Amino acid sequence: MNAQTPADMAAARAARQAQAERREGSWDVVVIGAGHAGCEAAHACARMGLRTALLTVRIEDTAKMSCNPAIGGIAKGHMVREIDALGGVMGRITDLAGIQFKMLNRGRGPAVWSPRAQCDKAQYSAQMLALLDAVPGLEFVAGIANHVRLERGRVAGVELADGRVLGARAVVITPGTFLNGLIHIGPRKLEGGRIGEHAARALSECLAELGLERGRLKTGTPPRLHRDSIDWSALVPAPGDAVPVPFSHWTAVLELEQVLCWATHTNEATHRVIREAMHLSPLYSGEIAGVGPRYCPSLEDKVVKFPERVSHHIFLEPEGRDVDEVYVNGVSTSMPQEVQVAFIHTIRGLERARFIRPGYAVEYDFVLPHQLAPTLEVQKVPGLYLAGQICGTSGYEEAAAQGFIAGVNAALAVQGRAPFVLRRDQAYIGVLIDDLVTKEHREPYRMFTSAAEHRLLLRADNADERLCEIGHELGLVTGDEIAQVRAKLAALDSEAARLARVSVSVPGVGGETRSVRAHDWLARPESTYARLADLGVDLALPPSWRETLEVRLKYRGYIERQQRTASQAAAIDGVMLPPALWDEALNGLSSEAREKLVRWRPATLGQASRITGVSPSDVAVLMVHARRAGKIG
Amino acid sequence: MPRSLEDTIAAIATAPGPAGLAVVRVSGAQALGAADVVFRASGRAGRAEAVTLTAADSHTLHHGWAVDAHGARLDEVVAAIFRAPRSYTREDVVEFSCHGGGQSARRVLAALLAAGARLAGPGEFTLRAFVLGRLDLAQAEAVADLIHAETAAAADLALAQLAGELSRRIAALAERVTDALATVEAHVDFAEDVGGVEVPQSVREELREVSAALGALIASGAYARAVRGGVPAAIVGRPNAGKSSLFNALLGEARAIVAPVAGTTRDRVSEAIEIAGVRVMLSDTAGLREIGDAGHAVEGAAGAWAGDAIEAVGMQRAVAALQGAALVLWVVDASSPLAAEDRAVAARVAALPRARVVVALNKADLPARVAAEDVMALVPGARAQAVSALSGAGVEALRGAIAHALGGGDAGDAPALAGAVADPRHAEALARARDAVQRASAAAAQALPGEIVALELREALAAIGEVTGTHIGEDLLDRIFNRFCIGK
Ligand SMILES: Cc1cc2nc3c(=O)[nH]c(=O)nc-3n(C[C@H](O)[C@H](O)[C@H](O)COP(=O)(O)OP(=O)(O)OC[C@H]3O[C@@H](n4cnc5c(N)ncnc54)[C@H](O)[C@@H]3O)c2cc1C
Ligand SMILES: Nc1nc2c(ncn2[C@@H]2O[C@H](COP(=O)(O)OP(=O)(O)O)[C@@H](O)[C@H]2O)c(=O)[nH]1
Ligand SMILES: [Mg+2]
């Protein structure tokens, strides 16, 4: 392997692709699309013991980062920690490919400390491919999925564009931005889910034929520049953390050498170029029908919506350690390329920058997610699961979280086991899926911490405590791994108990020395576990576990409050609503509630209660019907 | 937030409107405990036996008093115990039978809520009866219809109340809290875009103002609630000051026995009169002679009934009336100098935490031996009016002074009833909202993290949402994106 030349490697890849393009047969589960959702889904299925095919167009593009070269960030980083604690792969791969780690919001509130890492894109894909290749029972198939084949109303397989048919007992569809993808660069339009790639038209039609209601969304990406055309001396360096913290609970050390990012900003001249060319932007000329994410606005949007702002931040992020491509974070755009070149050249440090690729916007179809069960199974089509961008979300992490849930549930269903659903107070992943299946969505859904009503319970530092046992039961967290977690939790508990017994001497208000319990002292806002050493207490916990103990003590009152409301919510989330309910008259419900409920067909009373238009008394009425139906059925 | 089946719930179980009796029902795991906080069993004179409802058998009745958090008596009640599963809901249930007319039932309910119960939603007792299996399946549809009907009725009522000024005021406050929350959330989720995670000073100031405004809104409701529910008022004063005469003068008929002998009135005599649109439940009481325990107040008393145990009971009731009163009319015989007895009464009156006080300087037809300033110094903040119960002079002015004390003001100065919180349910929810806003503002002042401030503000919005019936805050992201430029 080490001795291979780039040419050898390219040849090996081509051979592998060619072989995968001939593969046929029958599997327990076929996953369509080796994006971030598809990789998690296929990995979970295979690890749970199912024969799994991962069908994708180009194997080399596995887990390709379509947009920015970073994983994590606020709320997204939480989800990666959760996927990792459940036995998923995104966190491990990020640690293998990360070239700049940063714990966002360190020193701020405990609920929002969030890991983020810049990655080497090529490494990310290569590492994912290597990991998946090593999973027994998982096979790559290369090709384009056109059709889902049904037998007796159930999923039976997938038909490919070249005529092959893959048999399957369950199918997970994760085609990202490719469903009828249409790329805009100014007035220029290209079919494709990413620039230079295909657009899955037949597959989108197939979903419509299955009776699924679709919508159209849009997203965008900034230009990529040549590294050597940038005047780095004019930019401000933006380093990562001095001591990078890994994403994964199972990573001991980070191997890759860390790099710098660089900051600059737009100016009046940049905005002038944008304003003068506004009529050429497909966003503003009405060319784009899909709705874009407001949290990720194009530069056009920022200039129009915030005219008083004379400058916007830009970060230059290398897409790898030794690659030429530099990602220009902050200037997502769909302007014609000439305009992009003109405004980029107004920016300090980029005056002579050369383009590798222009920024562009992409419109694509998605499936309105209220048609899904919380397992991500299509309600109308048993055995068919959807995950990722196709469900109306945006972002690698959101996609991976859904891929994991869909994959696990597809596997459980094939094995005849009970479905797996995370509650809103258990994980951001639970919030994500619940929001998808209960809310109405007007723009691509992205996770924010404010979406979680039990935010203090769902911290990045306690993902293992919340989820590892569940991952272990699913068979995705190994015996060694769970032993590690149990040891940590036991150590935290016994340390908390010890600090409740030990007293420390601290200065009182009048300067006199007072004796207080160590855990009371630690609960004070300014106290830290490390400083207990100065007070003569030995420190029993390694640094990476201390934060959890500090948070537990400092925010105990608030955490307990959230636990109480969470357990109340859990009670109504435990009341199942049998699907047969929706065929009944359901008297006593308001008409708005009835209409919504029949359309959404929520699986639990809790979900019903979160649908807009369903009032608390509708919930009470529904509980009556649920119990009646439950007794009869 | 949907209702939890685990909470202990309470509500007035009888229909509103005039009736002899009102029943307040509390159901749930903590029903007996909450009832015990509110209930004091009556003991025989001087020998109060400590009966707790928690220890009582199922299907037993207990006579006693409902008291508030300070131990002040609210009403004479009978508590009926129904232990699970032999109860309407199949949970532990206590039913308090109170005096009719609404006011006392509402006060007992408020005390139960303060003791940890939650206000039951429409049809919720029946829902529990059904969920816990007391009602059979055939009745399920009827239960669903009932909940719907009760909800619709409650909604009509709430809508009628909320129409216009009040709903605008509450909506405006909700709006301000939501904006504050949006700013806090923006600083939590998008610290890098909006510059820092700290809750901005402007938000802290806004929260202080909002909490003051909520407080004012709740306070403005006192008069409106008085209009709806009536006000318990006690006439107090030393024997022979002219209490009974004044009671009659206000009633316009000879209802109470008037006699020149101190101690003639031995029992409370109550009658409702209307002042400025408010139903005032006026109680004439026995004269208060002694500052100490009313039960021993007879010592050293002059007059034919001195030492009479019956009068002692009357005085005990006078004390209870005084403590339960929202309005106190202190009658002073202005034709004789202030006596120690008067000062003792004044001390009791001045010690009342919440009641509004009006002083009647009676017997104005006789030469004055008392200076108004000396009287007023004893009860700061009260209003005084010279009056003659005998001739009727000043009685109208006294009614005016009472109206003023009730918040009704003089003619032409009618309070903005339309914009006031009349429903105790609403007042309670708004009080919770105000408390949460105060906690949020304190958390921000202590530089606690934004998510803690947000937690409190969300609680405030949920409480306001109970009044307006809307889910506030669903447009949080809209607000954030409209105000801040998010996204690098
Ligand atoms: C231009 C652009 C801009 C973006 N901007 C942002 C942004 O600003 N912020 C953000 O959070 N996210 C952004 N994203 C989204 C991010 O890339 C996705 O959210 C994420 O990759 C979705 O993951 P996925 O697994 O659902 O799909 P993808 O990662 O898109 O993977 C889909 C995979 O399925 C394969 N596939 C598709 N159809 C078929 C078929 N019929 N048969 C076989 N294989 C198929 C594709 O080849 C691909 O490998 C952007 C994406 C694009 C393309
Ligand atoms: N002159 C005069 N006598 C009054 C007035 N009010 C009450 N009295 C007399 O005072 C005595 C006691 O009155 P009563 O109402 O029984 O006093 P109470 O003990 O406070 O209830 C009676 O003889 C009344 O007639 C008044 O305004 N003027
Ligand atoms: Mg009298």
PDB file of N, CA, C and O in Angstrom, chain A residues 25-79:
ATOM      1  N   GLY A  25     -27.654  -9.272  -6.767  1.00  0.00           N
ATOM      2  CA  GLY A  25     -27.992 -10.240  -5.726  1.00  0.00           C
ATOM      3  C   GLY A  25     -29.077  -9.744  -4.815  1.00  0.00           C
ATOM      4  O   GLY A  25     -29.813  -8.806  -5.142  1.00  0.00           O
ATOM      5  N   SER A  26     -29.149 -10.376  -3.667  1.00  0.00           N
ATOM      6  CA  SER A  26     -30.221 -10.084  -2.723  1.00  0.00           C
ATOM      7  C   SER A  26     -29.623  -9.816  -1.352  1.00  0.00           C
ATOM      8  O   SER A  26     -28.690 -10.499  -0.930  1.00  0.00           O
ATOM      9  N   TRP A  27     -30.153  -8.829  -0.671  1.00  0.00           N
ATOM     10  CA  TRP A  27     -29.644  -8.427   0.640  1.00  0.00           C
ATOM     11  C   TRP A  27     -30.793  -8.292   1.646  1.00  0.00           C
ATOM     12  O   TRP A  27     -31.954  -8.227   1.247  1.00  0.00           O
ATOM     13  N   ASP A  28     -30.439  -8.245   2.900  1.00  0.00           N
ATOM     14  CA  ASP A  28     -31.456  -7.913   3.903  1.00  0.00           C
ATOM     15  C   ASP A  28     -31.866  -6.446   3.733  1.00  0.00           C
ATOM     16  O   ASP A  28     -33.036  -6.119   3.672  1.00  0.00           O
ATOM     17  N   VAL A  29     -30.852  -5.595   3.665  1.00  0.00           N
ATOM     18  CA  VAL A  29     -31.122  -4.165   3.542  1.00  0.00           C
ATOM     19  C   VAL A  29     -30.274  -3.588   2.420  1.00  0.00           C
ATOM     20  O   VAL A  29     -29.082  -3.883   2.316  1.00  0.00           O
ATOM     21  N   VAL A  30     -30.906  -2.779   1.573  1.00  0.00           N
ATOM     22  CA  VAL A  30     -30.152  -1.999   0.595  1.00  0.00           C
ATOM     23  C   VAL A  30     -30.265  -0.529   0.996  1.00  0.00           C
ATOM     24  O   VAL A  30     -31.370  -0.021   1.222  1.00  0.00           O
ATOM     25  N   VAL A  31     -29.114   0.117   1.118  1.00  0.00           N
ATOM     26  CA  VAL A  31     -29.080   1.549   1.421  1.00  0.00           C
ATOM     27  C   VAL A  31     -28.704   2.269   0.132  1.00  0.00           C
ATOM     28  O   VAL A  31     -27.697   1.924  -0.500  1.00  0.00           O
ATOM     29  N   ILE A  32     -29.484   3.256  -0.272  1.00  0.00           N
ATOM     30  CA  ILE A  32     -29.221   3.991  -1.510  1.00  0.00           C
ATOM     31  C   ILE A  32     -28.523   5.304  -1.185  1.00  0.00           C
ATOM     32  O   ILE A  32     -29.115   6.179  -0.541  1.00  0.00           O
ATOM     33  N   GLY A  33     -27.277   5.461  -1.632  1.00  0.00           N
ATOM     34  CA  GLY A  33     -26.543   6.710  -1.441  1.00  0.00           C
ATOM     35  C   GLY A  33     -25.548   6.617  -0.299  1.00  0.00           C
ATOM     36  O   GLY A  33     -25.939   6.499   0.856  1.00  0.00           O
ATOM     37  N   ALA A  34     -24.240   6.670  -0.649  1.00  0.00           N
ATOM     38  CA  ALA A  34     -23.216   6.579   0.402  1.00  0.00           C
ATOM     39  C   ALA A  34     -22.806   7.968   0.869  1.00  0.00           C
ATOM     40  O   ALA A  34     -21.634   8.312   0.929  1.00  0.00           O
ATOM     41  N   GLY A  35     -23.794   8.793   1.204  1.00  0.00           N
ATOM     42  CA  GLY A  35     -23.507  10.093   1.821  1.00  0.00           C
ATOM     43  C   GLY A  35     -23.408   9.903   3.321  1.00  0.00           C
ATOM     44  O   GLY A  35     -23.206   8.799   3.816  1.00  0.00           O
ATOM     45  N   HIS A  36     -23.591  10.988   4.056  1.00  0.00           N
ATOM     46  CA  HIS A  36     -23.418  10.918   5.506  1.00  0.00           C
ATOM     47  C   HIS A  36     -24.510  10.089   6.159  1.00  0.00           C
ATOM     48  O   HIS A  36     -24.269   9.363   7.125  1.00  0.00           O
ATOM     49  N   ALA A  37     -25.717  10.183   5.617  1.00  0.00           N
ATOM     50  CA  ALA A  37     -26.810   9.374   6.156  1.00  0.00           C
ATOM     51  C   ALA A  37     -26.609   7.910   5.779  1.00  0.00           C
ATOM     52  O   ALA A  37     -26.711   7.011   6.616  1.00  0.00           O
ATOM     53  N   GLY A  38     -26.309   7.682   4.515  1.00  0.00           N
ATOM     54  CA  GLY A  38     -26.192   6.318   4.019  1.00  0.00           C
ATOM     55  C   GLY A  38     -25.086   5.535   4.711  1.00  0.00           C
ATOM     56  O   GLY A  38     -25.254   4.341   5.011  1.00  0.00           O
ATOM     57  N   CYS A  39     -23.961   6.176   4.978  1.00  0.00           N
ATOM     58  CA  CYS A  39     -22.848   5.476   5.627  1.00  0.00           C
ATOM     59  C   CYS A  39     -23.246   5.007   7.024  1.00  0.00           C
ATOM     60  O   CYS A  39     -22.960   3.867   7.415  1.00  0.00           O
ATOM     61  N   GLU A  40     -23.904   5.883   7.793  1.00  0.00           N
ATOM     62  CA  GLU A  40     -24.327   5.476   9.140  1.00  0.00           C
ATOM     63  C   GLU A  40     -25.352   4.346   9.057  1.00  0.00           C
ATOM     64  O   GLU A  40     -25.318   3.397   9.849  1.00  0.00           O
ATOM     65  N   ALA A  41     -26.287   4.478   8.117  1.00  0.00           N
ATOM     66  CA  ALA A  41     -27.350   3.477   8.009  1.00  0.00           C
ATOM     67  C   ALA A  41     -26.751   2.115   7.675  1.00  0.00           C
ATOM     68  O   ALA A  41     -27.062   1.108   8.319  1.00  0.00           O
ATOM     69  N   ALA A  42     -25.879   2.087   6.666  1.00  0.00           N
ATOM     70  CA  ALA A  42     -25.315   0.813   6.223  1.00  0.00           C
ATOM     71  C   ALA A  42     -24.442   0.208   7.323  1.00  0.00           C
ATOM     72  O   ALA A  42     -24.488  -0.996   7.589  1.00  0.00           O
ATOM     73  N   HIS A  43     -23.668   1.054   7.970  1.00  0.00           N
ATOM     74  CA  HIS A  43     -22.794   0.577   9.043  1.00  0.00           C
ATOM     75  C   HIS A  43     -23.619  -0.064  10.166  1.00  0.00           C
ATOM     76  O   HIS A  43     -23.332  -1.176  10.621  1.00  0.00           O
ATOM     77  N   ALA A  44     -24.691   0.629  10.601  1.00  0.00           N
ATOM     78  CA  ALA A  44     -25.510   0.101  11.705  1.00  0.00           C
ATOM     79  C   ALA A  44     -26.147  -1.230  11.308  1.00  0.00           C
ATOM     80  O   ALA A  44     -26.125  -2.190  12.079  1.00  0.00           O
ATOM     81  N   CYS A  45     -26.697  -1.292  10.104  1.00  0.00           N
ATOM     82  CA  CYS A  45     -27.358  -2.529   9.654  1.00  0.00           C
ATOM     83  C   CYS A  45     -26.374  -3.697   9.655  1.00  0.00           C
ATOM     84  O   CYS A  45     -26.670  -4.785  10.162  1.00  0.00           O
ATOM     85  N   ALA A  46     -25.221  -3.472   9.057  1.00  0.00           N
ATOM     86  CA  ALA A  46     -24.263  -4.565   8.932  1.00  0.00           C
ATOM     87  C   ALA A  46     -23.752  -4.992  10.308  1.00  0.00           C
ATOM     88  O   ALA A  46     -23.642  -6.176  10.608  1.00  0.00           O
ATOM     89  N   ARG A  47     -23.457  -4.005  11.157  1.00  0.00           N
ATOM     90  CA  ARG A  47     -22.980  -4.336  12.502  1.00  0.00           C
ATOM     91  C   ARG A  47     -24.040  -5.063  13.316  1.00  0.00           C
ATOM     92  O   ARG A  47     -23.739  -5.812  14.235  1.00  0.00           O
ATOM     93  N   MET A  48     -25.293  -4.847  12.983  1.00  0.00           N
ATOM     94  CA  MET A  48     -26.361  -5.557  13.696  1.00  0.00           C
ATOM     95  C   MET A  48     -26.610  -6.935  13.081  1.00  0.00           C
ATOM     96  O   MET A  48     -27.570  -7.616  13.439  1.00  0.00           O
ATOM     97  N   GLY A  49     -25.749  -7.292  12.135  1.00  0.00           N
ATOM     98  CA  GLY A  49     -25.774  -8.662  11.655  1.00  0.00           C
ATOM     99  C   GLY A  49     -26.536  -8.886  10.364  1.00  0.00           C
ATOM    100  O   GLY A  49     -26.773 -10.026   9.965  1.00  0.00           O
ATOM    101  N   LEU A  50     -26.905  -7.809   9.691  1.00  0.00           N
ATOM    102  CA  LEU A  50     -27.668  -7.980   8.454  1.00  0.00           C
ATOM    103  C   LEU A  50     -26.763  -7.902   7.237  1.00  0.00           C
ATOM    104  O   LEU A  50     -25.757  -7.192   7.236  1.00  0.00           O
ATOM    105  N   ARG A  51     -27.139  -8.653   6.193  1.00  0.00           N
ATOM    106  CA  ARG A  51     -26.425  -8.542   4.927  1.00  0.00           C
ATOM    107  C   ARG A  51     -26.869  -7.236   4.286  1.00  0.00           C
ATOM    108  O   ARG A  51     -28.043  -7.042   3.996  1.00  0.00           O
ATOM    109  N   THR A  52     -25.914  -6.345   4.084  1.00  0.00           N
ATOM    110  CA  THR A  52     -26.245  -4.977   3.712  1.00  0.00           C
ATOM    111  C   THR A  52     -25.513  -4.555   2.453  1.00  0.00           C
ATOM    112  O   THR A  52     -24.294  -4.767   2.339  1.00  0.00           O
ATOM    113  N   ALA A  53     -26.256  -3.968   1.503  1.00  0.00           N
ATOM    114  CA  ALA A  53     -25.627  -3.385   0.318  1.00  0.00           C
ATOM    115  C   ALA A  53     -25.691  -1.872   0.423  1.00  0.00           C
ATOM    116  O   ALA A  53     -26.743  -1.318   0.754  1.00  0.00           O
ATOM    117  N   LEU A  54     -24.569  -1.212   0.149  1.00  0.00           N
ATOM    118  CA  LEU A  54     -24.557   0.254   0.091  1.00  0.00           C
ATOM    119  C   LEU A  54     -24.416   0.620  -1.379  1.00  0.00           C
ATOM    120  O   LEU A  54     -23.346   0.470  -1.973  1.00  0.00           O
ATOM    121  N   LEU A  55     -25.539   1.039  -1.950  1.00  0.00           N
ATOM    122  CA  LEU A  55     -25.605   1.339  -3.384  1.00  0.00           C
ATOM    123  C   LEU A  55     -25.372   2.821  -3.602  1.00  0.00           C
ATOM    124  O   LEU A  55     -26.120   3.658  -3.080  1.00  0.00           O
ATOM    125  N   THR A  56     -24.322   3.142  -4.362  1.00  0.00           N
ATOM    126  CA  THR A  56     -24.055   4.565  -4.587  1.00  0.00           C
ATOM    127  C   THR A  56     -23.448   4.738  -5.959  1.00  0.00           C
ATOM    128  O   THR A  56     -23.007   3.768  -6.587  1.00  0.00           O
ATOM    129  N   VAL A  57     -23.451   5.973  -6.457  1.00  0.00           N
ATOM    130  CA  VAL A  57     -23.036   6.186  -7.841  1.00  0.00           C
ATOM    131  C   VAL A  57     -21.533   5.981  -7.985  1.00  0.00           C
ATOM    132  O   VAL A  57     -21.080   5.142  -8.748  1.00  0.00           O
ATOM    133  N   ARG A  58     -20.769   6.731  -7.180  1.00  0.00           N
ATOM    134  CA  ARG A  58     -19.313   6.602  -7.256  1.00  0.00           C
ATOM    135  C   ARG A  58     -18.760   6.307  -5.879  1.00  0.00           C
ATOM    136  O   ARG A  58     -18.914   7.114  -4.965  1.00  0.00           O
ATOM    137  N   ILE A  59     -18.128   5.154  -5.746  1.00  0.00           N
ATOM    138  CA  ILE A  59     -17.654   4.722  -4.433  1.00  0.00           C
ATOM    139  C   ILE A  59     -16.659   5.722  -3.849  1.00  0.00           C
ATOM    140  O   ILE A  59     -16.639   5.986  -2.650  1.00  0.00           O
ATOM    141  N   GLU A  60     -15.865   6.301  -4.727  1.00  0.00           N
ATOM    142  CA  GLU A  60     -14.885   7.295  -4.283  1.00  0.00           C
ATOM    143  C   GLU A  60     -15.522   8.473  -3.563  1.00  0.00           C
ATOM    144  O   GLU A  60     -14.890   9.130  -2.742  1.00  0.00           O
ATOM    145  N   ASP A  61     -16.786   8.759  -3.916  1.00  0.00           N
ATOM    146  CA  ASP A  61     -17.471   9.916  -3.312  1.00  0.00           C
ATOM    147  C   ASP A  61     -18.127   9.585  -1.974  1.00  0.00           C
ATOM    148  O   ASP A  61     -18.885  10.403  -1.445  1.00  0.00           O
ATOM    149  N   THR A  62     -17.843   8.397  -1.459  1.00  0.00           N
ATOM    150  CA  THR A  62     -18.423   8.017  -0.169  1.00  0.00           C
ATOM    151  C   THR A  62     -18.149   9.094   0.882  1.00  0.00           C
ATOM    152  O   THR A  62     -17.013   9.568   1.010  1.00  0.00           O
ATOM    153  N   ALA A  63     -19.213   9.471   1.603  1.00  0.00           N
ATOM    154  CA  ALA A  63     -19.110  10.467   2.684  1.00  0.00           C
ATOM    155  C   ALA A  63     -18.431  11.745   2.226  1.00  0.00           C
ATOM    156  O   ALA A  63     -17.692  12.387   2.978  1.00  0.00           O
ATOM    157  N   LYS A  64     -18.701  12.129   1.014  1.00  0.00           N
ATOM    158  CA  LYS A  64     -18.125  13.375   0.496  1.00  0.00           C
ATOM    159  C   LYS A  64     -18.768  14.557   1.213  1.00  0.00           C
ATOM    160  O   LYS A  64     -19.975  14.577   1.432  1.00  0.00           O
ATOM    161  N   MET A  65     -17.936  15.523   1.557  1.00  0.00           N
ATOM    162  CA  MET A  65     -18.475  16.728   2.176  1.00  0.00           C
ATOM    163  C   MET A  65     -18.792  17.705   1.061  1.00  0.00           C
ATOM    164  O   MET A  65     -17.895  18.304   0.480  1.00  0.00           O
ATOM    165  N   SER A  66     -20.089  17.855   0.789  1.00  0.00           N
ATOM    166  CA  SER A  66     -20.517  18.654  -0.362  1.00  0.00           C
ATOM    167  C   SER A  66     -20.200  20.122  -0.178  1.00  0.00           C
ATOM    168  O   SER A  66     -20.022  20.849  -1.139  1.00  0.00           O
ATOM    169  N   CYS A  67     -20.176  20.536   1.064  1.00  0.00           N
ATOM    170  CA  CYS A  67     -20.085  21.977   1.287  1.00  0.00           C
ATOM    171  C   CYS A  67     -18.863  22.269   2.152  1.00  0.00           C
ATOM    172  O   CYS A  67     -17.752  22.009   1.743  1.00  0.00           O
ATOM    173  N   ASN A  68     -19.076  22.759   3.386  1.00  0.00           N
ATOM    174  CA  ASN A  68     -17.904  23.172   4.159  1.00  0.00           C
ATOM    175  C   ASN A  68     -17.149  21.974   4.725  1.00  0.00           C
ATOM    176  O   ASN A  68     -17.743  20.950   5.022  1.00  0.00           O
ATOM    177  N   PRO A  69     -15.829  22.119   4.874  1.00  0.00           N
ATOM    178  CA  PRO A  69     -15.034  20.979   5.333  1.00  0.00           C
ATOM    179  C   PRO A  69     -15.001  20.891   6.849  1.00  0.00           C
ATOM    180  O   PRO A  69     -13.934  20.850   7.443  1.00  0.00           O
ATOM    181  N   ALA A  70     -16.159  20.873   7.490  1.00  0.00           N
ATOM    182  CA  ALA A  70     -16.155  20.836   8.957  1.00  0.00           C
ATOM    183  C   ALA A  70     -17.318  20.002   9.470  1.00  0.00           C
ATOM    184  O   ALA A  70     -18.381  19.962   8.871  1.00  0.00           O
ATOM    185  N   ILE A  71     -17.065  19.339  10.590  1.00  0.00           N
ATOM    186  CA  ILE A  71     -18.095  18.552  11.268  1.00  0.00           C
ATOM    187  C   ILE A  71     -18.305  19.166  12.642  1.00  0.00           C
ATOM    188  O   ILE A  71     -17.351  19.554  13.309  1.00  0.00           O
ATOM    189  N   GLY A  72     -19.565  19.244  13.067  1.00  0.00           N
ATOM    190  CA  GLY A  72     -19.870  19.708  14.418  1.00  0.00           C
ATOM    191  C   GLY A  72     -20.302  21.151  14.443  1.00  0.00           C
ATOM    192  O   GLY A  72     -20.824  21.682  13.460  1.00  0.00           O
ATOM    193  N   GLY A  73     -20.078  21.804  15.572  1.00  0.00           N
ATOM    194  CA  GLY A  73     -20.604  23.139  15.802  1.00  0.00           C
ATOM    195  C   GLY A  73     -21.737  23.015  16.805  1.00  0.00           C
ATOM    196  O   GLY A  73     -22.091  21.911  17.218  1.00  0.00           O
ATOM    197  N   ILE A  74     -22.294  24.174  17.167  1.00  0.00           N
ATOM    198  CA  ILE A  74     -23.298  24.166  18.224  1.00  0.00           C
ATOM    199  C   ILE A  74     -24.484  23.287  17.836  1.00  0.00           C
ATOM    200  O   ILE A  74     -24.986  23.381  16.727  1.00  0.00           O
ATOM    201  N   ALA A  75     -24.895  22.444  18.728  1.00  0.00           N
ATOM    202  CA  ALA A  75     -26.001  21.490  18.569  1.00  0.00           C
ATOM    203  C   ALA A  75     -25.650  20.361  17.596  1.00  0.00           C
ATOM    204  O   ALA A  75     -25.974  19.209  17.843  1.00  0.00           O
ATOM    205  N   LYS A  76     -24.975  20.685  16.486  1.00  0.00           N
ATOM    206  CA  LYS A  76     -24.551  19.637  15.562  1.00  0.00           C
ATOM    207  C   LYS A  76     -23.477  18.772  16.218  1.00  0.00           C
ATOM    208  O   LYS A  76     -23.488  17.550  16.116  1.00  0.00           O
ATOM    209  N   GLY A  77     -22.532  19.421  16.900  1.00  0.00           N
ATOM    210  CA  GLY A  77     -21.488  18.684  17.602  1.00  0.00           C
ATOM    211  C   GLY A  77     -22.079  17.765  18.656  1.00  0.00           C
ATOM    212  O   GLY A  77     -21.608  16.646  18.868  1.00  0.00           O
ATOM    213  N   HIS A  78     -23.157  18.228  19.302  1.00  0.00           N
ATOM    214  CA  HIS A  78     -23.840  17.388  20.282  1.00  0.00           C
ATOM    215  C   HIS A  78     -24.325  16.105  19.609  1.00  0.00           C
ATOM    216  O   HIS A  78     -24.216  15.017  20.167  1.00  0.00           O
ATOM    217  N   MET A  79     -24.890  16.267  18.418  1.00  0.00           N
ATOM    218  CA  MET A  79     -25.450  15.081  17.742  1.00  0.00           C
ATOM    219  C   MET A  79     -24.356  14.101  17.347  1.00  0.00           C
ATOM    220  O   MET A  79     -24.559  12.892  17.394  1.00  0.00           O
TER     221      MET A  79
END
